[in-house]
Coordinates of C-alpha atoms in Angstrom, one line a residue:
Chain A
X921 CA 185.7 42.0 164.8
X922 CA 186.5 39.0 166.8
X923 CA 183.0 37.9 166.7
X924 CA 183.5 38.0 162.9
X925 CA 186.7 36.0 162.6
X926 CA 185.2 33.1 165.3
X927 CA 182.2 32.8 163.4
X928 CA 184.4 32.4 160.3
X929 CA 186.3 30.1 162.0
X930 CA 183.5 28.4 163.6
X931 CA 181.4 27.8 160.1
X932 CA 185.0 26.2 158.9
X933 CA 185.6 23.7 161.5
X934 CA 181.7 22.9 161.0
X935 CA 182.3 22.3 157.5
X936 CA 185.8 20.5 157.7
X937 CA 184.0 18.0 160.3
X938 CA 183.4 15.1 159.6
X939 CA 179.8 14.8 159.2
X940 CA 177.6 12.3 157.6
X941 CA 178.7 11.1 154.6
X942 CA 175.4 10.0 153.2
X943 CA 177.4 6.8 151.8
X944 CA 173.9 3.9 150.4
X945 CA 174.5 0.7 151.8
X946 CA 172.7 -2.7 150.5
X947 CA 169.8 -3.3 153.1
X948 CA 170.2 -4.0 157.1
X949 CA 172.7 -6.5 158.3
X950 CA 170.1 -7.4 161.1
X951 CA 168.0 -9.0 158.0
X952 CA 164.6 -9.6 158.5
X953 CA 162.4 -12.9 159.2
X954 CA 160.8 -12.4 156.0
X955 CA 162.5 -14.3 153.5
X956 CA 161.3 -16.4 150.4
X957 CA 162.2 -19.6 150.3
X958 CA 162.1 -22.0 146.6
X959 CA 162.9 -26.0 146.8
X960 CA 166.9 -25.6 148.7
X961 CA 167.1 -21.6 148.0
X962 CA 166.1 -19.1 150.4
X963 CA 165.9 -15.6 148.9
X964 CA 166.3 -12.8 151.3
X965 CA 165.7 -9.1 150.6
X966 CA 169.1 -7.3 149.9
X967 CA 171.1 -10.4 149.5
X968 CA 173.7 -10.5 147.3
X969 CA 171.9 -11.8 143.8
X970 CA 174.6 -14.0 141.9
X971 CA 174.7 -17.3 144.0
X972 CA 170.6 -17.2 144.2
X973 CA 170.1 -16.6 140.6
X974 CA 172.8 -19.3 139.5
X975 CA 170.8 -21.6 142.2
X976 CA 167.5 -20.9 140.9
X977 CA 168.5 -22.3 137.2
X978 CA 167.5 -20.6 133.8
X979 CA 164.8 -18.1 134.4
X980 CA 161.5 -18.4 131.2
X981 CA 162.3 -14.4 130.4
X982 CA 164.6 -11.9 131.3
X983 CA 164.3 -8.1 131.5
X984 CA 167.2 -5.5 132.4
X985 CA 166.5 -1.7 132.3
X986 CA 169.6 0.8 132.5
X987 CA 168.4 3.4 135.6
X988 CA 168.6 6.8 134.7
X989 CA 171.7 8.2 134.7
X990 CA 173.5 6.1 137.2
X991 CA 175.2 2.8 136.2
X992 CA 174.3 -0.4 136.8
X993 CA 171.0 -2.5 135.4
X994 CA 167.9 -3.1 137.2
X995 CA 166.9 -6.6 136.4
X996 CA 164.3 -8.8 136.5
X997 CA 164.3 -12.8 135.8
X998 CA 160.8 -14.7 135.5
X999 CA 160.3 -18.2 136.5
X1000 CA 157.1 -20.1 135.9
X1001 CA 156.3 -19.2 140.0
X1002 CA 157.6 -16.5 140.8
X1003 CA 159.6 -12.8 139.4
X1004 CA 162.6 -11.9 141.0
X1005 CA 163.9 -8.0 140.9
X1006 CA 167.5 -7.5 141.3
X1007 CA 169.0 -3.5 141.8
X1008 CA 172.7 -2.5 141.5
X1009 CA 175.3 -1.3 143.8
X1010 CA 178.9 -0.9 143.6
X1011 CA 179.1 -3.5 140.5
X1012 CA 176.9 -6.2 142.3
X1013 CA 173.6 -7.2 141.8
X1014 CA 171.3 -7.4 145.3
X1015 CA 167.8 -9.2 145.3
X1016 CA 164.9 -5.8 145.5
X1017 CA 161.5 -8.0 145.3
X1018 CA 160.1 -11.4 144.6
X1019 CA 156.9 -11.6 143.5
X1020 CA 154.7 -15.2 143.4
X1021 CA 152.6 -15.9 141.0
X1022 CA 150.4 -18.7 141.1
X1023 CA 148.9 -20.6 144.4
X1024 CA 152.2 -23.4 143.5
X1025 CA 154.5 -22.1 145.7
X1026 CA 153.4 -21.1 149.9
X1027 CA 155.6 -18.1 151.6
X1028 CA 157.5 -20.8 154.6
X1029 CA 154.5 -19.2 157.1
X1030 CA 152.2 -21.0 154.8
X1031 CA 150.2 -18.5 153.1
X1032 CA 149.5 -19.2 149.1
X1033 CA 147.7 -17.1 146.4
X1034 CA 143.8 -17.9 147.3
X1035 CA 144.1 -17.5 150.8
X1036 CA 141.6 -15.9 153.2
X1037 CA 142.6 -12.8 154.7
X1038 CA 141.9 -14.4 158.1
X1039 CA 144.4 -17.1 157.3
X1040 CA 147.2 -14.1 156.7
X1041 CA 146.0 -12.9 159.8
X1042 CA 146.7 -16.1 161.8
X1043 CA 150.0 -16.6 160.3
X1044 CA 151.3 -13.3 160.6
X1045 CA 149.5 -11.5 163.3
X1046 CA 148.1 -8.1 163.8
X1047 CA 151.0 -6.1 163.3
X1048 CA 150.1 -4.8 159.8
X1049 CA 149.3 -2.0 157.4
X1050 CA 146.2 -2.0 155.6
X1051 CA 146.8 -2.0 151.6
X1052 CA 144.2 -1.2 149.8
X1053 CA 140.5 -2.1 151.2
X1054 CA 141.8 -5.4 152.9
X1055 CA 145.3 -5.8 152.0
X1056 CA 148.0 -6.3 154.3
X1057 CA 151.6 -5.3 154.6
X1058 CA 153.8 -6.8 156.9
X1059 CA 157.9 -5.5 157.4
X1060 CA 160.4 -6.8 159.5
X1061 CA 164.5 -5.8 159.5
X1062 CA 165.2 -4.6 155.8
X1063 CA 161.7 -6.7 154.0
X1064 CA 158.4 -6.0 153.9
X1065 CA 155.9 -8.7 152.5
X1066 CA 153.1 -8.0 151.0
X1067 CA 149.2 -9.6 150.2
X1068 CA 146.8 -7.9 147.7
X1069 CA 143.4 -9.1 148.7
X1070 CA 140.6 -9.7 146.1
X1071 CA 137.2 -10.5 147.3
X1072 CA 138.6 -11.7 150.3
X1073 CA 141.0 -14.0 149.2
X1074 CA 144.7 -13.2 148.9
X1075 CA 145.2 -12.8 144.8
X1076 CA 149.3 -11.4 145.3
X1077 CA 152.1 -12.0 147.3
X1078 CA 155.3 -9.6 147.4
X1079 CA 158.4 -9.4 148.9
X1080 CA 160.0 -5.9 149.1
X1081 CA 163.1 -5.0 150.0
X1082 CA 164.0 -2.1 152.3
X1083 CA 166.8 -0.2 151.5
X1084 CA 168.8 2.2 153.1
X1085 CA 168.7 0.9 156.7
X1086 CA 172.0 1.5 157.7
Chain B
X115 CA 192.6 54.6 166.3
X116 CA 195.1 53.5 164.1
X117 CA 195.9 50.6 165.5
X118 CA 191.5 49.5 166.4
X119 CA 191.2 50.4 162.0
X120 CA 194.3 48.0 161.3
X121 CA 193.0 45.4 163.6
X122 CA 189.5 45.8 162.2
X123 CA 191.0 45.7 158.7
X124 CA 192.9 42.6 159.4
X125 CA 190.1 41.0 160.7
X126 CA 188.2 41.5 157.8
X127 CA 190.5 40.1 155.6
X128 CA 191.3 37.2 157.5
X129 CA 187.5 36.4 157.3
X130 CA 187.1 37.4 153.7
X131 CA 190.3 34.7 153.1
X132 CA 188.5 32.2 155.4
X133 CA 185.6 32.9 153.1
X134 CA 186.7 32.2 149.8
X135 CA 188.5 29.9 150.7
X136 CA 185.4 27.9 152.1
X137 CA 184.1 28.9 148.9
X138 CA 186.4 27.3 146.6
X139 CA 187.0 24.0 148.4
X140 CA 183.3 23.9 148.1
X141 CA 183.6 25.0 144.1
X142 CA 185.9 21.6 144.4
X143 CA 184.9 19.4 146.2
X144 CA 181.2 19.5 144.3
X145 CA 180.6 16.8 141.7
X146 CA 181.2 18.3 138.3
X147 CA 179.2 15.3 136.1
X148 CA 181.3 16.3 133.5
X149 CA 182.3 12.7 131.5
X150 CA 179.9 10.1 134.1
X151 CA 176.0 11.0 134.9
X152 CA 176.2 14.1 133.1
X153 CA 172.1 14.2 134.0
X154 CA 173.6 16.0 137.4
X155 CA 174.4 19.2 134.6
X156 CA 171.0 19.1 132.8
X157 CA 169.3 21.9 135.0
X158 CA 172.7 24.5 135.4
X159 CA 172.6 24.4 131.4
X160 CA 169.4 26.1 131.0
X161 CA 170.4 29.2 133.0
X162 CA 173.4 30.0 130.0
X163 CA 170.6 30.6 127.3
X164 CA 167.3 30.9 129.6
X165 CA 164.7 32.7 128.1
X166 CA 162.8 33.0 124.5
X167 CA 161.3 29.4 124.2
X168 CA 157.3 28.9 123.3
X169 CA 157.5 25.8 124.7
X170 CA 158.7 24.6 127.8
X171 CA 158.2 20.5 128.9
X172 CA 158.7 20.2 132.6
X173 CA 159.7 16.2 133.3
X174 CA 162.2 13.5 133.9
X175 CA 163.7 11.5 131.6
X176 CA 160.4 10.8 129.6
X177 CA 161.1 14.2 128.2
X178 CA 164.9 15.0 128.0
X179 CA 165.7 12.0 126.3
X180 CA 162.9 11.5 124.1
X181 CA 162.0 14.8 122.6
X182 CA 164.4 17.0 120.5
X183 CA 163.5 20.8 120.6
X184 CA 166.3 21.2 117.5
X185 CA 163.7 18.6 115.9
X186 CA 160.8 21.0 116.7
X187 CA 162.6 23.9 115.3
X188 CA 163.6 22.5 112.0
X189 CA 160.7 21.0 110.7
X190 CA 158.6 23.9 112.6
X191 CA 160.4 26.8 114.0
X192 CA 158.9 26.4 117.4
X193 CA 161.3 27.0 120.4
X194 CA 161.4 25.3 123.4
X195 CA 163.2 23.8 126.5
X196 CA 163.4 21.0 128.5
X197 CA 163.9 21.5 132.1
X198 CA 164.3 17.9 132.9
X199 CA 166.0 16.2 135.2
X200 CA 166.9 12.5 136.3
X201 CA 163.6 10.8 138.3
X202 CA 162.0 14.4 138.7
X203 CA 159.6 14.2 141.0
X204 CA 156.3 15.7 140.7
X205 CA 156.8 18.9 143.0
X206 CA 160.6 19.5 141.5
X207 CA 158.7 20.5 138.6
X208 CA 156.3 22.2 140.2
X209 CA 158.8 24.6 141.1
X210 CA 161.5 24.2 138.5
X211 CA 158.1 25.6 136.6
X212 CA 157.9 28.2 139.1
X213 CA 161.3 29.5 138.7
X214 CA 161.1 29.1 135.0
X215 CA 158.0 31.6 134.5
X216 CA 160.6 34.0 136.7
X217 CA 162.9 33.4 133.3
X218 CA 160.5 33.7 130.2
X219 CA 156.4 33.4 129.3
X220 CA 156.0 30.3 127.0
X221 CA 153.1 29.6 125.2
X222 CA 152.4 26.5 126.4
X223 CA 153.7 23.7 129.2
X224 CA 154.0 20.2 128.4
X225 CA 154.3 17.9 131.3
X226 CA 155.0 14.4 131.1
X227 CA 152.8 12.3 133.9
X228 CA 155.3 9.0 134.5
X229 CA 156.2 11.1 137.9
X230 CA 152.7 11.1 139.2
X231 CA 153.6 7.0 141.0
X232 CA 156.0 9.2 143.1
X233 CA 153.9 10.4 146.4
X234 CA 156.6 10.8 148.6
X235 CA 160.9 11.9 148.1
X236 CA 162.6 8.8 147.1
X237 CA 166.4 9.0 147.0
X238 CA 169.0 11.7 147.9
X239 CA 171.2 11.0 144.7
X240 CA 168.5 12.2 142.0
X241 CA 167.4 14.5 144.6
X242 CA 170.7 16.3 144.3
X243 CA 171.0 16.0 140.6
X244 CA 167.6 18.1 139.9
X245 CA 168.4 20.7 143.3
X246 CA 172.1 21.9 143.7
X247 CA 171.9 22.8 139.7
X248 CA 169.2 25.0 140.8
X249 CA 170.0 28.7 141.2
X250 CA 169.0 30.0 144.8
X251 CA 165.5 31.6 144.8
X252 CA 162.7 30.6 146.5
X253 CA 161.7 27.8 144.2
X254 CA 164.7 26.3 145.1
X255 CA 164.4 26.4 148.8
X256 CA 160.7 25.1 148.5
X257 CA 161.5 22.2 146.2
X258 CA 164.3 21.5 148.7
X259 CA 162.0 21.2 151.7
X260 CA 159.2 19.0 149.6
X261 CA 162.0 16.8 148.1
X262 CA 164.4 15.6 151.2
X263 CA 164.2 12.1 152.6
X264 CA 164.4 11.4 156.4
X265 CA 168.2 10.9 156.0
X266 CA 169.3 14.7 154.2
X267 CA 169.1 17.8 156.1
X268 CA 168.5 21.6 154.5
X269 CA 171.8 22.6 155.6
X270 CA 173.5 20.6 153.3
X271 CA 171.9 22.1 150.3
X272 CA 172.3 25.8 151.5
X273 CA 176.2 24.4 152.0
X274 CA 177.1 21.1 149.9
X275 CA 180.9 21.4 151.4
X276 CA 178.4 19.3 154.1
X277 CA 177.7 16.8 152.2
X278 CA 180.8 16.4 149.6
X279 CA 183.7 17.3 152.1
X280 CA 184.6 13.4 152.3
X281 CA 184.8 13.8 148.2
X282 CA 189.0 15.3 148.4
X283 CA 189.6 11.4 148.4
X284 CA 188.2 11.1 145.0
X285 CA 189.1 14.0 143.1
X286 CA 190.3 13.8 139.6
X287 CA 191.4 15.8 137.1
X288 CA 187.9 17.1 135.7
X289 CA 187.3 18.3 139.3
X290 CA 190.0 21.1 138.4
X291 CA 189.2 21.3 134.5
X292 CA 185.5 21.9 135.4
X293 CA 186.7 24.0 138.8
X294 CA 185.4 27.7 137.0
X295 CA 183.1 26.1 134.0
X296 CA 180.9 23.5 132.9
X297 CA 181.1 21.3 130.3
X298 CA 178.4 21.9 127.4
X299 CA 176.4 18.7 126.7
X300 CA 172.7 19.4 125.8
X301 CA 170.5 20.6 123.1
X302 CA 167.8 22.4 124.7
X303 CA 167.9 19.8 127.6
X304 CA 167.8 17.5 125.4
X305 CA 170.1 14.2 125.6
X306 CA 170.9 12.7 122.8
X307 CA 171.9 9.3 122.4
X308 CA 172.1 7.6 118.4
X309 CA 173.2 4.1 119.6
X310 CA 170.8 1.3 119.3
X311 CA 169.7 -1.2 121.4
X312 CA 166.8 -3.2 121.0
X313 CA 163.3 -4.1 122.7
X314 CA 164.4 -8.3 123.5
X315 CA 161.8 -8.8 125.9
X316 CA 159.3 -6.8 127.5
X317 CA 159.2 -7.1 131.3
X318 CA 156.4 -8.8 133.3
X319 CA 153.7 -6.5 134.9
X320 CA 152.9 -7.2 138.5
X321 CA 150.0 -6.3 140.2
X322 CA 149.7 -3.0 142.8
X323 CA 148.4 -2.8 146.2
X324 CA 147.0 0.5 145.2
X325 CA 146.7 1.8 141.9
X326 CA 145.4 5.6 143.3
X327 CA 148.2 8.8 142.6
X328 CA 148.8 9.8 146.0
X329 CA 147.2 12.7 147.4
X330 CA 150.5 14.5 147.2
X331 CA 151.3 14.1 143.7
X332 CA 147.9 14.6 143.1
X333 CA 148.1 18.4 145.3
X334 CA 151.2 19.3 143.0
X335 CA 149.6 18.4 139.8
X336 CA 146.8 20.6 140.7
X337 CA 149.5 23.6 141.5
X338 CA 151.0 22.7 137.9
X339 CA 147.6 23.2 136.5
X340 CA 146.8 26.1 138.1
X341 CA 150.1 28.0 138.0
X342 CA 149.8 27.4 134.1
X343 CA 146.1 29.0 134.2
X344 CA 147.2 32.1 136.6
X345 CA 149.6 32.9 134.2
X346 CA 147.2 32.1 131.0
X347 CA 149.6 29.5 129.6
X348 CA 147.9 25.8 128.2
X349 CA 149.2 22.7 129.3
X350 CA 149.4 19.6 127.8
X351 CA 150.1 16.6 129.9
X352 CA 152.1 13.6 127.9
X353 CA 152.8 10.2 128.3
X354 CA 156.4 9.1 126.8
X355 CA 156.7 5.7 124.5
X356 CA 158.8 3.5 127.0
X357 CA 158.1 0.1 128.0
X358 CA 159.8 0.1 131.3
X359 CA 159.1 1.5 133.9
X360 CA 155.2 -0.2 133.6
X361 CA 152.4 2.5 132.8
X362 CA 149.4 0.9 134.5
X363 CA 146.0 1.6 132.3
X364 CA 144.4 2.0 135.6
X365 CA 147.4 5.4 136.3
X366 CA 146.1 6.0 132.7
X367 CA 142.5 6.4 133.2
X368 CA 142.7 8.5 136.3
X369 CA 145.0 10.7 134.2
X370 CA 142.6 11.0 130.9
X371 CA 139.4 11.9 133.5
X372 CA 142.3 14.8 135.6
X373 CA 143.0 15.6 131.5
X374 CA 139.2 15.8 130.5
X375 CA 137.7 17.9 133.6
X376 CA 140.6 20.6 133.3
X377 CA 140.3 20.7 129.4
X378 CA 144.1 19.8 128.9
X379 CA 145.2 17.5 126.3
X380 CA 146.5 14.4 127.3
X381 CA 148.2 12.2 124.6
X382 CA 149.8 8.9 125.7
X383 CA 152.2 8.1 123.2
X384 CA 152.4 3.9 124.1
X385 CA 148.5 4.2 122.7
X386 CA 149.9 6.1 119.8
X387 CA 153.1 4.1 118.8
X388 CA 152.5 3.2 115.1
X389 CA 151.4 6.5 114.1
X390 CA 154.5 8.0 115.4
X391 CA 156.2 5.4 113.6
X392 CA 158.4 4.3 116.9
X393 CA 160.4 1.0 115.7
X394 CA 161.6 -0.5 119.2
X395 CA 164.3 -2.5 116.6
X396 CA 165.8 1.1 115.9
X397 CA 164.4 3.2 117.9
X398 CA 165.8 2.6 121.8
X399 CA 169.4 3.3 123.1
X400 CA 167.9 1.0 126.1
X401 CA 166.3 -1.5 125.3
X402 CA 162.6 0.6 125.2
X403 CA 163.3 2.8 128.3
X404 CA 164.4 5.7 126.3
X405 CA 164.7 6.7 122.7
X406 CA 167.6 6.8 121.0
X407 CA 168.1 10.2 118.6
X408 CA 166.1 8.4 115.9
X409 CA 162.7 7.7 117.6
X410 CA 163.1 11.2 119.7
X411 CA 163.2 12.8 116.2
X412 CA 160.6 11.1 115.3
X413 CA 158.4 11.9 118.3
X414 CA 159.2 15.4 118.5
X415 CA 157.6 15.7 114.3
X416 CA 154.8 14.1 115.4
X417 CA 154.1 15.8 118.6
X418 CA 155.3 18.9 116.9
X419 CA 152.4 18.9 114.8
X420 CA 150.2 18.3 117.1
X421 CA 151.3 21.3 119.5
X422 CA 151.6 23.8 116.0
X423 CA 148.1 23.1 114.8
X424 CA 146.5 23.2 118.1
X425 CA 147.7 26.2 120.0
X426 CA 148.9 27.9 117.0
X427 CA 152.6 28.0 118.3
X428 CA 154.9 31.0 115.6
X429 CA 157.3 29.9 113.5
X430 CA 160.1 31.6 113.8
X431 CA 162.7 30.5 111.4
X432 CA 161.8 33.8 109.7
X433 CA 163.3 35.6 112.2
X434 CA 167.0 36.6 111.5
X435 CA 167.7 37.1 115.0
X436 CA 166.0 33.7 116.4
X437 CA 167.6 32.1 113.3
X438 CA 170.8 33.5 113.8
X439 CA 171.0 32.0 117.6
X440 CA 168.7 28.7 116.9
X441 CA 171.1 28.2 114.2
X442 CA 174.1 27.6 116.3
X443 CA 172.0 25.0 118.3
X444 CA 171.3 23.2 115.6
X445 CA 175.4 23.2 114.7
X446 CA 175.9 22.2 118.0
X447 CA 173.7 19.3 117.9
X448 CA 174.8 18.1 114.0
X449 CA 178.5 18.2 115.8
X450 CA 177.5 15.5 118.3
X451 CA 175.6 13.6 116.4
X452 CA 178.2 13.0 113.8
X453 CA 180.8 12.6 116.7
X454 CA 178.4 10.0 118.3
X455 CA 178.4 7.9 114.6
X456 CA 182.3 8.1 114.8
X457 CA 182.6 7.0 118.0
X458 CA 180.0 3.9 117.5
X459 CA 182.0 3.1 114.4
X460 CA 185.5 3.1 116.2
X461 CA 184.6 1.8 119.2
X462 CA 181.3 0.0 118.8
X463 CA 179.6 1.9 121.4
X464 CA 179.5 5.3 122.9
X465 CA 182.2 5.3 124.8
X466 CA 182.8 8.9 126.0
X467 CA 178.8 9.5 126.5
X468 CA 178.2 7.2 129.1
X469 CA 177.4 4.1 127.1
X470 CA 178.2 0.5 128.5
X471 CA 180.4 -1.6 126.6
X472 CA 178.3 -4.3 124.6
X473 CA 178.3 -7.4 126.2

């Protein structure tokens, strides 16, 4: 019987404990090296959204979509370069991915749309996933960037950000 | 030997209070998602009326909030459930499938193909919405184990006190209204929404690394396929009408040659808009995501054809006793939707379903 009653007892306290919440947070502190960067605005991966949008100026189009279920918006401004996905938490907006467009804007290592892959290679090194047939993916601290390849040549360039880090 | 049965019979109690008591906080300190993301109650629901339905459609939100089974039975007497829950994932309906067969034989499945870009689990909170409303069998247990991300563990499905003991901070009154009973929101599984917000914009479609299904969604739309043909039962795979999230022609094509070597029908409705009359000025709660009750209505007459001619599906509204019980469904779902109008007309939005205030 007294087996009985500590096991009780035992599954209570295990229960009562305080065990991992499971609370999201936005991202990593620790940040990552990764980070896009537009005339004076740097855009990293988790940051908070509002100063960077209201430094980038009036996006050409905007797109919000309500997540299922939960509150918040998922948005998405378009400038003539480059897209910019934002995701919600706790009533904030937090930059999710940048996308470039065109070969007008270079990530700050240097790399533009109509790259070789060998010139990705040189400016960010080996340490890489393949995408694809020749893609690469790259991810440091809480962003992972991203090159579609195309014949060769680099024909997309995405920033991602990594969520639930902490 | 008096005293060892009093001491054993203490003991027991003293558990069995232990017990329920366990029990109970647990019954508390789980969210209800009784007034805010009532998509946590969608799969509980279906265990009050389980059973009867010709149709069953097996999908996320592409499905419960875009087709009306109380449209399907009006204009053709055909029953059917949704067992759909918020961003569920290809293998949650594999086995939300599963555990429905254990329920009732339909006549046919429809599954709705959005979740085939999923290859891997992707977030705890929708994971929880589709698996604690589960009933424990085990098709629960397996869609558990296939669903978790690196940061759950099992335990705290078998026991959710785990994972919602930090929840005693944020109780509120519908945690003890809802303590015994749940709140009755649904119609079928179907959400239903009568507000309107427009398409504005549309947004802009980036380019993939990899436009291939992963293997694993690929492995659980194969068990789909052939649970469906162990137990003789067609499916028909579907695309919804929403503009957001982006439905990449190149997902589309490896879908329509999965569709053509398994004989299934495949209809993708964004190929099919005008004929199913879908106005994105009137149409969409959401700006296209979803459709409001309007454009779900008119989806569900369209696709209800489709499925009546094609597998020959009954009609039952002959039937007293199917009347007699669609019949308070359909009062049900007249209720709402005239409480929805109200509530739009006193408020200008939806205020008690979960609608944000307009800007």
């Amino acid at each position: 019987m007294k087996k009985i009653i500590c096991f009780v007892i035992a599954l209570s306290a295990l229960m009562l404990a305080a065990c991992g919440g499971g609370s999201e947070s936005a991202g990593n502190a620790e940040g990552s090296k990764y980070v896009f960067k537009t005339g004076n605005v740097t855009v990293a991966m988790n940051a908070d959204a509002e100063n960077v949008i209201a430094n980038l100026g009036e996006p050409k189009s905007y797109f919000e979509s309500e997540s299922c279920a939960f509150k918040g918006l998922d948005k998405q401004y378009t400038y003539s370069s480059f897209i910019i996905d934002t995701y919600p938490k706790d009533e904030k907006d937090y930059i999710n991915a940048v996308t470039i467009l065109d070969d007008t804007i270079a990530t700050p290592e240097g790399i533009r749309i109509g790259a070789t892959v060998s010139q990705v290679d040189t400016a960010y090194g080996s340490d890489f996933t393949v995408l694809g047939e020749e893609g690469r993916s790259y991810k440091d601290g809480d962003a992972e960037i991203q090159f579609l390849v195309t014949n060769g040549l680099v024909s997309s360039i995405k920033y991602y950000a990594i969520t639930g880090l902490n | 030997m008096k005293k060892v049965f009093k001491r054993l019979l203490a003991g027991l109690i003293i558990a069995a209070v232990l017990l329920c008591s366990l029990w109970f906080l647990q019954r508390l300190l789980s969210p209800k998602y009784a007034n805010e993301i009532i998509e946590g109650r969608l799969i509980s629901e279906y265990y009050d009326n389980a059973g009867g339905n010709d149709v069953i459609f097996v999908s996320d939100c592409e499905c419960y909030e875009n087709i009306s089974p109380i449209k399907l039975w009006e204009d053709y007497g055909i029953t059917s459930y949704i067992r759909g829950s918020s961003q569920q994932l290809i293998w949650q309906s594999y086995y939300l499938l599963e555990e429905t067969l254990k329920y009732e034989t339909p006549k046919l499945v429809v599954f709705n193909v959005l979740s085939m870009k999923y290859n891997e689990p992707q977030n705890e909170a929708y994971n929880r919405m589709t698996l604690d409303g589960m009933k424990w069998s085990s098709s629960k247990w397996n869609s558990i184990k296939a669903s978790m991300t690196d940061e759950e563990s099992a335990i705290t499905y078998l026991f959710p006190i785990l994972r919602y003991h930090s929840r005693w901070s944020e109780l509120s009154a519908e945690d003890f209204e809802y303590l015994f009973s749940a709140k009755k929101s649904f119609h079928q599984g179907y959400l239903m929404r009568v507000d309107v917000r427009p398409v504005e914009d549309y947004p802009t479609v980036t380019p993939l690394a990899d436009y291939n299904f992963g293997d694993n969604a690929w492995y659980y739309l194969e068990k789909i396929t052939q649970l469906c043909k162990d137990n003789n039962i067609p499916l028909v795979l579907m695309k919804a009408p929403s503009i957001s999230p982006v439905w990449y022609d190149e997902w589309d094509s490896q879908i329509k040659e999965y569709a053509q070597k398994n004989d299934l029908l495949y209809i993708n409705f964004l190929e099919r808009l005008d004929e199913v009359g879908i106005d994105w000025n009137t149409d969409t709660y959401d700006n296209g995501l979803h459709l409001n009750l309007s454009g779900a209505e008119k989806l569900s007459e369209y696709f209800g054809k489709i499925l009546q001619e094609k597998y020959s599906l009954p009609d039952h509204r002959s039937d007293p006793e199917m009347s007699a019980r669609w019949q308070k469904y359909v009062d049900f779902y007249n209720e709402m939707r005239d409480d929805q109008y109200r509530e739009l007309e006193e408020y200008g939005y939806l205020k008690s379903y979960g609608a944000r205030a307009p800007k």
